[in-house]
């Protein structure tokens, strides 16, 4: 196995200003999510909405008979 050249190391290590540290608009996304702090809260809200919708459907079906 050969050693990497300086230019190859710069490419692999990302030695550049493409992704500055600490910038609020750094473009990092995880599956389209850029604000990861709110993901848990949003998942809880989605779950609670599904529970309310299911409860509403069950109530409507029970009152239909």
Coordinates of C-alpha atoms in Angstrom, one line a residue:
X1 CA 0.0 0.0 0.0
X2 CA 1.4 3.4 -0.9
X3 CA 1.4 6.6 1.1
X4 CA -0.9 9.4 0.0
X5 CA 0.5 12.6 -1.5
X6 CA -0.1 16.0 0.0
X7 CA -2.7 16.8 -2.6
X8 CA -4.5 13.5 -2.0
X9 CA -4.5 14.1 1.7
X10 CA -6.0 17.5 1.2
X11 CA -8.9 16.0 -0.9
X12 CA -9.6 13.2 1.6
X13 CA -9.3 15.4 4.8
X14 CA -11.4 18.2 3.3
X15 CA -8.7 20.8 3.7
X16 CA -10.6 23.7 2.5
X17 CA -13.3 26.2 3.3
X18 CA -16.2 24.3 1.8
X19 CA -17.8 23.6 5.2
X20 CA -16.9 26.3 7.8
X21 CA -17.3 25.2 11.4
X22 CA -19.9 26.9 13.5
X23 CA -21.7 28.6 10.6
X24 CA -25.5 28.5 11.1
X25 CA -26.0 28.2 7.4
X26 CA -23.5 25.4 6.8
X27 CA -25.8 23.4 4.6
X28 CA -25.6 20.2 6.7
X29 CA -28.8 18.1 6.3
X30 CA -29.7 14.7 7.6
X31 CA -32.3 13.1 5.2
X32 CA -33.6 16.6 4.4
X33 CA -33.7 17.8 8.0
X34 CA -31.5 20.8 8.7
X35 CA -32.7 21.7 12.2
X36 CA -32.2 18.5 14.2
X37 CA -33.1 20.1 17.5
X38 CA -36.8 20.1 16.7
X39 CA -37.1 16.5 15.3
X40 CA -38.0 14.9 18.6
X41 CA -40.7 17.5 19.3
X42 CA -42.1 17.1 15.8
X43 CA -42.2 13.3 16.1
X44 CA -44.2 13.6 19.3
X45 CA -46.7 16.0 17.7
X46 CA -47.1 13.6 14.7
X47 CA -47.7 10.7 17.1
X48 CA -50.3 12.7 19.1
X49 CA -52.0 13.8 15.9
X50 CA -52.3 10.1 14.8
X51 CA -53.7 9.1 18.2
X52 CA -56.3 11.9 18.0
X53 CA -57.3 10.9 14.5
X54 CA -57.6 7.2 15.4
X55 CA -59.7 8.1 18.5
X56 CA -61.9 10.2 16.3
X57 CA -62.4 7.4 13.8
X58 CA -63.2 4.9 16.5
X59 CA -65.7 7.2 18.1
X60 CA -67.4 7.9 14.7
X61 CA -67.7 4.1 14.0
X62 CA -69.0 3.4 17.5
X63 CA -71.7 6.1 17.2
X64 CA -72.7 4.9 13.8
X65 CA -74.3 1.7 15.2

